mmCIF file of C-alpha atoms and ligand atoms in Angstrom:
data_model
loop_
_atom_site.group_PDB
_atom_site.id
_atom_site.type_symbol
_atom_site.label_atom_id
_atom_site.label_comp_id
_atom_site.label_asym_id
_atom_site.label_seq_id
_atom_site.Cartn_x
_atom_site.Cartn_y
_atom_site.Cartn_z
ATOM 1 C CA MET N 444 -12.846 -15.140 -32.398
ATOM 2 C CA MET N 445 -10.377 -12.260 -31.249
ATOM 3 C CA THR N 446 -6.804 -13.284 -29.509
ATOM 4 C CA PHE N 447 -5.681 -12.735 -26.234
ATOM 5 C CA ALA N 448 -3.906 -9.989 -27.504
ATOM 6 C CA GLU N 449 -6.307 -8.736 -29.713
ATOM 7 C CA GLU N 450 -8.982 -8.303 -27.171
ATOM 8 C CA TYR N 451 -6.512 -6.540 -24.121
ATOM 9 C CA LYS N 452 -5.237 -4.283 -27.569
ATOM 10 C CA LEU N 453 -8.785 -3.417 -28.323
ATOM 11 C CA LEU N 454 -10.145 -2.707 -24.855
ATOM 12 C CA GLN N 455 -6.685 -0.106 -24.182
ATOM 13 C CA SER N 456 -7.350 1.328 -27.461
ATOM 14 C CA LEU N 457 -11.189 2.182 -26.275
ATOM 15 C CA ILE N 458 -9.434 3.464 -22.940
ATOM 16 C CA GLU N 459 -7.344 5.610 -24.791
ATOM 17 C CA ASP N 460 -9.401 7.404 -26.739
ATOM 18 C CA ALA N 461 -11.825 8.139 -23.783
ATOM 19 C CA LEU N 462 -9.869 8.894 -21.220
ATOM 20 C CA PRO N 463 -8.902 12.631 -22.898
ATOM 21 C CA GLY N 464 -12.052 13.228 -23.150
ATOM 22 C CA TYR N 465 -13.019 12.252 -19.633
ATOM 23 C CA PHE N 466 -10.092 14.609 -18.222
ATOM 24 C CA TRP N 467 -11.272 17.918 -20.066
ATOM 25 C CA GLU N 468 -14.548 19.443 -17.822
ATOM 26 C CA SER N 469 -14.609 22.662 -20.120
ATOM 27 C CA LYS N 470 -12.629 23.244 -23.493
ATOM 28 C CA GLY N 471 -11.134 26.318 -21.427
ATOM 29 C CA ALA N 472 -7.282 26.523 -22.733
ATOM 30 C CA PRO N 473 -5.170 23.896 -21.179
ATOM 31 C CA ASP N 474 -2.803 25.362 -18.238
ATOM 32 C CA LYS N 475 0.528 23.680 -17.115
ATOM 33 C CA THR N 476 -1.252 21.925 -14.234
ATOM 34 C CA SER N 477 -3.669 20.143 -17.037
ATOM 35 C CA GLU N 478 -0.509 19.458 -19.725
ATOM 36 C CA ALA N 479 1.208 17.831 -16.503
ATOM 37 C CA ALA N 480 -1.684 15.967 -15.798
ATOM 38 C CA LEU N 481 -2.118 15.432 -19.453
ATOM 39 C CA TYR N 482 1.443 14.359 -20.023
ATOM 40 C CA SER N 483 1.645 11.842 -17.240
ATOM 41 C CA LEU N 484 -2.055 10.421 -18.156
ATOM 42 C CA MET N 485 -1.378 9.690 -21.680
ATOM 43 C CA ALA N 486 2.055 8.342 -21.414
ATOM 44 C CA GLY N 487 1.161 4.573 -22.216
ATOM 45 C CA GLY N 488 1.152 2.384 -19.258
ATOM 46 C CA LYS N 489 -0.706 -0.900 -19.132
ATOM 47 C CA ARG N 490 -3.885 0.439 -18.283
ATOM 48 C CA PHE N 491 -4.019 -2.947 -16.235
ATOM 49 C CA ARG N 492 -7.205 -2.036 -14.355
ATOM 50 C CA PRO N 493 -9.731 -0.193 -16.718
ATOM 51 C CA VAL N 494 -8.715 -2.969 -18.789
ATOM 52 C CA LEU N 495 -10.001 -5.533 -16.079
ATOM 53 C CA LEU N 496 -12.793 -3.176 -14.889
ATOM 54 C CA LEU N 497 -14.288 -3.527 -18.500
ATOM 55 C CA ALA N 498 -13.266 -7.110 -18.732
ATOM 56 C CA VAL N 499 -15.522 -8.056 -15.509
ATOM 57 C CA GLY N 500 -18.209 -6.018 -16.381
ATOM 58 C CA LYS N 501 -18.361 -7.556 -20.036
ATOM 59 C CA VAL N 502 -18.433 -10.810 -18.359
ATOM 60 C CA LEU N 503 -21.187 -9.314 -15.976
ATOM 61 C CA GLY N 504 -23.274 -8.437 -18.800
ATOM 62 C CA VAL N 505 -23.009 -4.165 -17.799
ATOM 63 C CA PRO N 506 -23.369 -2.299 -20.583
ATOM 64 C CA ILE N 507 -19.362 -0.334 -21.449
ATOM 65 C CA ASN N 508 -21.004 3.241 -21.426
ATOM 66 C CA GLU N 509 -21.988 3.039 -17.783
ATOM 67 C CA LEU N 510 -18.473 0.839 -17.341
ATOM 68 C CA MET N 511 -16.071 3.522 -18.893
ATOM 69 C CA PRO N 512 -16.532 6.506 -16.496
ATOM 70 C CA TYR N 513 -15.387 4.228 -13.756
ATOM 71 C CA ALA N 514 -12.184 2.444 -15.513
ATOM 72 C CA CYS N 515 -11.274 6.199 -16.486
ATOM 73 C CA ALA N 516 -11.618 7.303 -12.488
ATOM 74 C CA VAL N 517 -9.951 4.282 -11.778
ATOM 75 C CA GLU N 518 -7.011 4.856 -14.322
ATOM 76 C CA MET N 519 -6.613 9.003 -13.219
ATOM 77 C CA ILE N 520 -6.837 7.536 -9.044
ATOM 78 C CA HIS N 521 -3.996 5.372 -10.483
ATOM 79 C CA THR N 522 -1.800 7.599 -12.325
ATOM 80 C CA TYR N 523 -1.859 10.589 -9.874
ATOM 81 C CA SER N 524 -0.356 8.100 -7.364
ATOM 82 C CA LEU N 525 2.396 7.853 -9.864
ATOM 83 C CA VAL N 526 2.486 11.392 -9.861
ATOM 84 C CA HIS N 527 2.981 11.829 -6.685
ATOM 85 C CA ASP N 528 4.954 8.820 -5.631
ATOM 86 C CA ASP N 529 7.991 9.447 -8.283
ATOM 87 C CA LEU N 530 8.427 13.055 -5.845
ATOM 88 C CA PRO N 531 11.468 13.714 -4.380
ATOM 89 C CA CYS N 532 9.436 13.204 -0.891
ATOM 90 C CA MET N 533 8.091 9.908 -1.809
ATOM 91 C CA ASP N 534 10.601 7.841 -4.327
ATOM 92 C CA ASN N 535 12.400 10.360 -5.995
ATOM 93 C CA ASP N 536 12.429 8.663 -9.520
ATOM 94 C CA THR N 537 12.979 10.486 -12.921
ATOM 95 C CA LEU N 538 11.859 7.977 -15.245
ATOM 96 C CA ARG N 539 7.831 6.812 -15.199
ATOM 97 C CA ARG N 540 6.230 5.076 -18.408
ATOM 98 C CA GLY N 541 9.184 5.529 -20.783
ATOM 99 C CA GLN N 542 9.165 9.065 -20.138
ATOM 100 C CA PRO N 543 10.760 11.977 -18.054
ATOM 101 C CA THR N 544 8.699 11.811 -14.151
ATOM 102 C CA CYS N 545 5.928 15.085 -13.720
ATOM 103 C CA HIS N 546 8.040 16.797 -11.532
ATOM 104 C CA VAL N 547 11.199 16.370 -13.973
ATOM 105 C CA LYS N 548 9.078 17.352 -16.805
ATOM 106 C CA TYR N 549 7.408 20.492 -15.282
ATOM 107 C CA SER N 550 8.744 21.099 -11.690
ATOM 108 C CA GLU N 551 7.808 20.038 -7.939
ATOM 109 C CA ALA N 552 4.811 22.266 -7.630
ATOM 110 C CA ILE N 553 2.945 21.279 -11.241
ATOM 111 C CA ALA N 554 3.581 17.440 -10.658
ATOM 112 C CA LEU N 555 1.963 17.769 -7.403
ATOM 113 C CA LEU N 556 -1.146 19.991 -8.862
ATOM 114 C CA ALA N 557 -1.378 17.607 -11.335
ATOM 115 C CA GLY N 558 -1.593 14.671 -9.465
ATOM 116 C CA ASP N 559 -4.199 16.795 -7.244
ATOM 117 C CA ALA N 560 -6.414 18.149 -10.716
ATOM 118 C CA LEU N 561 -6.367 13.765 -11.571
ATOM 119 C CA LEU N 562 -7.342 13.086 -8.289
ATOM 120 C CA ASN N 563 -10.135 15.405 -7.925
ATOM 121 C CA ARG N 564 -11.242 14.619 -11.659
ATOM 122 C CA ALA N 565 -11.869 11.501 -10.772
ATOM 123 C CA TYR N 566 -14.245 12.034 -8.401
ATOM 124 C CA HIS N 567 -16.250 14.910 -10.480
ATOM 125 C CA LEU N 568 -16.828 12.046 -13.296
ATOM 126 C CA LEU N 569 -17.894 9.694 -10.058
ATOM 127 C CA PHE N 570 -20.186 12.302 -8.857
ATOM 128 C CA ASN N 571 -21.335 12.890 -12.471
ATOM 129 C CA GLU N 572 -22.218 9.307 -12.889
ATOM 130 C CA CYS N 573 -24.150 8.985 -9.368
ATOM 131 C CA ALA N 574 -26.202 12.048 -10.372
ATOM 132 C CA ARG N 575 -26.640 10.911 -14.191
ATOM 133 C CA HIS N 576 -27.962 7.895 -12.875
ATOM 134 C CA GLY N 577 -29.844 8.769 -9.599
ATOM 135 C CA GLU N 578 -29.282 5.041 -8.431
ATOM 136 C CA GLU N 579 -28.222 4.072 -5.764
ATOM 137 C CA LYS N 580 -25.755 1.827 -7.093
ATOM 138 C CA TYR N 581 -23.473 3.890 -8.780
ATOM 139 C CA ILE N 582 -23.066 5.599 -5.313
ATOM 140 C CA ILE N 583 -22.133 2.283 -3.788
ATOM 141 C CA ALA N 584 -19.569 1.726 -6.530
ATOM 142 C CA ALA N 585 -18.172 5.200 -6.265
ATOM 143 C CA MET N 586 -17.968 4.958 -2.748
ATOM 144 C CA TYR N 587 -16.108 1.587 -3.132
ATOM 145 C CA LEU N 588 -13.273 3.308 -5.380
ATOM 146 C CA ALA N 589 -13.262 6.047 -2.860
ATOM 147 C CA LYS N 590 -12.650 3.447 -0.241
ATOM 148 C CA MET N 591 -9.980 1.771 -2.274
ATOM 149 C CA ALA N 592 -7.854 4.631 -3.145
ATOM 150 C CA GLY N 593 -7.700 5.961 0.425
ATOM 151 C CA TYR N 594 -6.428 5.257 3.883
ATOM 152 C CA ASP N 595 -8.405 1.633 4.134
ATOM 153 C CA GLY N 596 -6.373 0.867 0.986
ATOM 154 C CA MET N 597 -3.785 2.465 -1.356
ATOM 155 C CA ILE N 598 -2.396 5.306 0.409
ATOM 156 C CA GLY N 599 -2.555 3.316 3.695
ATOM 157 C CA GLY N 600 -0.672 0.920 2.099
ATOM 158 C CA GLN N 601 1.600 3.423 0.874
ATOM 159 C CA THR N 602 1.979 4.572 4.144
ATOM 160 C CA MET N 603 2.974 1.535 5.886
ATOM 161 C CA ASP N 604 5.377 1.020 2.855
ATOM 162 C CA ILE N 605 7.096 4.736 3.437
ATOM 163 C CA LEU N 606 7.156 3.698 7.638
ATOM 164 C CA SER N 607 8.615 0.171 6.484
ATOM 165 C CA GLU N 608 12.085 1.481 5.017
ATOM 166 C CA GLY N 609 15.144 -0.286 6.494
ATOM 167 C CA ILE N 610 12.894 -2.548 8.888
ATOM 168 C CA PRO N 611 12.878 -6.485 7.626
ATOM 169 C CA LEU N 612 8.289 -7.373 7.595
ATOM 170 C CA ASP N 613 7.036 -10.624 8.458
ATOM 171 C CA ASN N 614 4.884 -12.458 6.026
ATOM 172 C CA ASP N 615 1.659 -11.178 7.145
ATOM 173 C CA THR N 616 2.643 -7.430 7.580
ATOM 174 C CA LEU N 617 4.118 -7.500 4.105
ATOM 175 C CA ARG N 618 0.931 -9.247 2.566
ATOM 176 C CA LEU N 619 -0.905 -6.515 3.945
ATOM 177 C CA LEU N 620 0.898 -4.046 2.463
ATOM 178 C CA GLN N 621 1.101 -4.530 -0.572
ATOM 179 C CA ARG N 622 -3.546 -5.814 -1.029
ATOM 180 C CA LYS N 623 -3.457 -2.216 0.294
ATOM 181 C CA LYS N 624 -1.047 -0.377 -1.721
ATOM 182 C CA THR N 625 -1.111 -2.808 -4.827
ATOM 183 C CA GLY N 626 -4.536 -4.872 -4.729
ATOM 184 C CA ALA N 627 -6.720 -2.162 -3.537
ATOM 185 C CA LEU N 628 -7.446 -0.592 -6.479
ATOM 186 C CA LEU N 629 -7.435 -3.758 -8.462
ATOM 187 C CA GLN N 630 -9.769 -5.160 -6.149
ATOM 188 C CA ALA N 631 -12.119 -1.643 -6.859
ATOM 189 C CA ALA N 632 -11.836 -2.437 -10.742
ATOM 190 C CA ALA N 633 -12.842 -5.803 -10.418
ATOM 191 C CA LEU N 634 -15.608 -5.330 -7.642
ATOM 192 C CA ILE N 635 -16.855 -2.150 -9.478
ATOM 193 C CA PRO N 636 -18.748 -3.926 -12.103
ATOM 194 C CA VAL N 637 -19.996 -6.506 -9.794
ATOM 195 C CA VAL N 638 -21.937 -3.524 -7.765
ATOM 196 C CA LEU N 639 -22.819 -2.269 -11.037
ATOM 197 C CA SER N 640 -24.630 -5.174 -12.145
ATOM 198 C CA GLU N 641 -26.245 -6.159 -9.232
ATOM 199 C CA ARG N 642 -25.058 -9.343 -8.928
ATOM 200 C CA ASP N 643 -23.866 -9.608 -4.757
ATOM 201 C CA GLU N 644 -23.563 -13.378 -4.887
ATOM 202 C CA LEU N 645 -20.269 -12.795 -7.027
ATOM 203 C CA SER N 646 -18.832 -10.803 -4.740
ATOM 204 C CA GLU N 647 -17.019 -12.699 -2.328
ATOM 205 C CA LYS N 648 -15.471 -15.155 -5.507
ATOM 206 C CA PHE N 649 -14.336 -11.504 -7.558
ATOM 207 C CA ALA N 650 -12.965 -10.115 -4.151
ATOM 208 C CA GLU N 651 -10.772 -13.592 -3.149
ATOM 209 C CA TYR N 652 -10.258 -13.741 -7.211
ATOM 210 C CA SER N 653 -8.697 -10.022 -7.763
ATOM 211 C CA GLY N 654 -7.481 -9.690 -4.061
ATOM 212 C CA HIS N 655 -5.096 -13.112 -5.418
ATOM 213 C CA LEU N 656 -4.353 -10.741 -8.932
ATOM 214 C CA GLY N 657 -3.538 -7.840 -6.539
ATOM 215 C CA LEU N 658 -0.932 -9.449 -4.699
ATOM 216 C CA ALA N 659 0.229 -11.730 -7.636
ATOM 217 C CA PHE N 660 0.701 -8.628 -9.432
ATOM 218 C CA GLN N 661 2.598 -6.772 -6.936
ATOM 219 C CA ILE N 662 4.807 -10.289 -6.257
ATOM 220 C CA LYS N 663 5.726 -9.959 -10.476
ATOM 221 C CA ASP N 664 6.854 -6.117 -9.757
ATOM 222 C CA ASP N 665 9.406 -6.808 -7.134
ATOM 223 C CA ILE N 666 10.413 -10.005 -9.200
ATOM 224 C CA LEU N 667 10.998 -7.046 -12.003
ATOM 225 C CA ASP N 668 11.978 -4.193 -10.224
ATOM 226 C CA ALA N 669 15.203 -6.887 -8.974
ATOM 227 C CA ALA N 670 15.981 -8.880 -12.571
ATOM 228 C CA SER N 671 14.753 -6.498 -15.078
ATOM 229 C CA THR N 672 16.074 -3.356 -16.754
ATOM 230 C CA GLY N 673 15.154 0.152 -16.463
ATOM 231 C CA GLU N 674 14.494 -0.235 -20.452
ATOM 232 C CA LYS N 675 12.311 -2.795 -20.580
ATOM 233 C CA MET N 676 9.771 -1.496 -17.748
ATOM 234 C CA GLY N 677 9.811 2.350 -18.966
ATOM 235 C CA LYS N 678 10.723 2.719 -14.941
ATOM 236 C CA THR N 679 13.898 2.675 -13.067
ATOM 237 C CA ALA N 680 14.663 -0.401 -11.783
ATOM 238 C CA GLY N 681 17.114 -1.987 -8.742
ATOM 239 C CA LYS N 682 15.249 0.654 -6.467
ATOM 240 C CA ASP N 683 13.497 -1.382 -4.122
ATOM 241 C CA ALA N 684 16.792 -2.885 -2.801
ATOM 242 C CA LYS N 685 18.777 1.058 -2.622
ATOM 243 C CA ALA N 686 15.485 2.349 -0.738
ATOM 244 C CA GLU N 687 15.313 -0.454 1.551
ATOM 245 C CA LYS N 688 12.483 -1.963 1.200
ATOM 246 C CA ALA N 689 10.946 -4.815 2.404
ATOM 247 C CA THR N 690 9.688 -6.961 -1.386
ATOM 248 C CA HIS N 691 8.898 -10.642 -1.930
ATOM 249 C CA VAL N 692 12.286 -10.363 -3.238
ATOM 250 C CA SER N 693 14.247 -8.699 -0.524
ATOM 251 C CA LEU N 694 12.644 -11.152 2.355
ATOM 252 C CA TYR N 695 12.966 -14.447 0.073
ATOM 253 C CA GLY N 696 15.282 -14.265 -2.763
ATOM 254 C CA ILE N 697 14.048 -14.754 -6.481
ATOM 255 C CA GLY N 698 13.252 -17.953 -6.625
ATOM 256 C CA ARG N 699 10.968 -18.440 -3.912
ATOM 257 C CA ALA N 700 9.173 -15.001 -4.752
ATOM 258 C CA GLU N 701 8.197 -16.630 -7.917
ATOM 259 C CA MET N 702 7.277 -19.632 -6.167
ATOM 260 C CA ILE N 703 4.475 -17.416 -4.125
ATOM 261 C CA LEU N 704 3.783 -15.879 -7.414
ATOM 262 C CA GLU N 705 2.652 -18.890 -8.909
ATOM 263 C CA GLY N 706 0.802 -19.703 -5.888
ATOM 264 C CA GLU N 707 -1.072 -16.241 -5.835
ATOM 265 C CA PHE N 708 -1.961 -17.257 -9.871
ATOM 266 C CA ARG N 709 -3.011 -20.452 -9.680
ATOM 267 C CA ALA N 710 -5.298 -18.913 -6.607
ATOM 268 C CA ALA N 711 -6.981 -16.736 -9.080
ATOM 269 C CA HIS N 712 -6.806 -19.164 -11.442
ATOM 270 C CA LYS N 713 -9.482 -21.341 -8.984
ATOM 271 C CA ALA N 714 -11.555 -18.985 -7.980
ATOM 272 C CA LEU N 715 -12.159 -18.212 -12.146
ATOM 273 C CA LEU N 716 -12.611 -21.355 -12.534
ATOM 274 C CA ASN N 717 -15.389 -21.440 -9.858
ATOM 275 C CA LEU N 718 -17.297 -18.394 -11.807
ATOM 276 C CA GLY N 719 -16.557 -19.917 -15.293
ATOM 277 C CA GLY N 720 -18.828 -23.132 -13.179
ATOM 278 C CA LYS N 721 -21.408 -20.561 -12.137
ATOM 279 C CA GLY N 722 -21.893 -19.736 -16.301
ATOM 280 C CA LEU N 723 -19.849 -17.489 -16.591
ATOM 281 C CA ASP N 724 -17.557 -16.679 -19.676
ATOM 282 C CA VAL N 725 -13.735 -15.791 -17.700
ATOM 283 C CA GLN N 726 -12.220 -17.130 -20.740
ATOM 284 C CA PHE N 727 -10.084 -13.281 -21.208
ATOM 285 C CA LEU N 728 -10.190 -13.135 -17.421
ATOM 286 C CA MET N 729 -7.710 -16.380 -17.914
ATOM 287 C CA GLY N 730 -6.197 -14.586 -20.245
ATOM 288 C CA LEU N 731 -5.277 -11.309 -18.236
ATOM 289 C CA ASN N 732 -3.809 -13.665 -15.211
ATOM 290 C CA GLN N 733 -1.220 -14.817 -17.539
ATOM 291 C CA TYR N 734 -0.451 -11.427 -19.070
ATOM 292 C CA LEU N 735 0.132 -10.668 -15.929
ATOM 293 C CA LEU N 736 2.977 -14.184 -15.184
ATOM 294 C CA THR N 737 4.477 -13.345 -18.227
ATOM 295 C CA ARG N 738 4.212 -9.157 -18.541
ATOM 296 C CA GLU N 739 8.125 -7.964 -18.970
ATOM 297 C CA ASN N 740 7.093 -4.243 -17.593
HETATM 298 C C1 LIG G 807 1.712 8.213 -3.484
HETATM 299 C C2 LIG G 807 -0.912 8.356 -3.091
HETATM 300 C C3 LIG G 807 0.236 7.682 -2.917
HETATM 301 C C4 LIG G 807 0.103 6.384 -3.135
HETATM 302 C C5 LIG G 807 0.817 5.598 -3.801
HETATM 303 C C6 LIG G 807 0.447 3.113 -6.812
HETATM 304 C C7 LIG G 807 1.148 3.664 -5.308
HETATM 305 C C8 LIG G 807 0.863 4.393 -4.651
HETATM 306 C C9 LIG G 807 2.252 4.044 -5.304
HETATM 307 C C10 LIG G 807 3.687 3.690 -7.271
HETATM 308 C C11 LIG G 807 4.494 2.578 -6.729
HETATM 309 C C12 LIG G 807 4.238 1.193 -7.080
HETATM 310 C C13 LIG G 807 5.305 0.432 -7.230
HETATM 311 C C14 LIG G 807 3.526 1.142 -7.205
HETATM 312 C C15 LIG G 807 2.522 -0.468 -6.111
HETATM 313 C C16 LIG G 807 2.041 -0.058 -7.961
HETATM 314 C C17 LIG G 807 2.602 -0.664 -8.868
HETATM 315 C C18 LIG G 807 3.261 -1.778 -9.327
HETATM 316 C C19 LIG G 807 2.079 0.248 -9.589
HETATM 317 C C20 LIG G 807 2.880 0.572 -11.319
HETATM 318 O O1 LIG G 807 1.255 -0.380 -11.937
HETATM 319 P P1 LIG G 807 1.290 -0.520 -13.353
HETATM 320 O O2 LIG G 807 2.686 -2.175 -13.363
HETATM 321 O O3 LIG G 807 2.383 0.954 -13.907
HETATM 322 O O4 LIG G 807 0.183 -0.503 -13.825
HETATM 323 P P2 LIG G 807 1.888 1.244 -15.520
HETATM 324 O O5 LIG G 807 2.343 2.478 -15.752
HETATM 325 O O6 LIG G 807 1.382 -0.200 -16.752
HETATM 326 O O7 LIG G 807 0.064 2.059 -15.213
#
């Protein structure tokens, strides 16, 4: 039997191996934009979202060859958001995944295009799955991802984030912002396999679980930004305070942010226990919760 760390590594390496193949549509010579897109896509990263997608899919018995295109599309969308978020017109950052950001390495124009290329390739992949299977559930899963990545989800959260710089937010607004900016894509990763498994009766519990997981992920990010170092994280630390961003740390301080994180962790754990009670093997998902609490980057 594999340990949690071994299983995480295995899923990570399956994703690492699959990503370049899913990125290339044709075998033409790479241009600067595709080179830049791959530079960011293949720069490491935890692969937390696709690992979560594969793990939930395994719990529900969805074949890995059906999950993998969706897992890679999620990671491409996530990577595009990081590339664009690092641009001078957004967070203006120079370090990501332990290496110079895409625009520092390739220029602003190429980084913008590289992000666009990743996003478009993700949707191309999703359309391909819909056409290949010709069944409604594949379309519903793709539409759900599009919704969660768009203004109802990640882009909406990023908009709130940008417009609220320098403005102290109330608790509900902060939670909504973080649920959209970070939680929406994590929620999509957890719910796509539920759609593909056609276990609709489980959607609500998986939504509850991943909602808490997403918030916990971002609160941990708030804490790491305030308390860790760029070296450990592979990205610039201390940025939130500089940009006067509303975070759980700026609003409540690190001590209380840790307590709120613990509360989200417990709520995610409880939702998993409930799913376990329905006969699902949620052991690895429990491990993912723990990983998220103790992660250093
Ligand atoms: C620019 C369209 C657009 C959206 C930006 C995701 C995002 C929205 C911005 C990135 C900045 C940020 C702090 C987002 C919150 C989500 C988050 C914690 C991203 C980092 O994800 P990790 O830790 O990174 O999973 P790796 O590199 O491990 O994949």
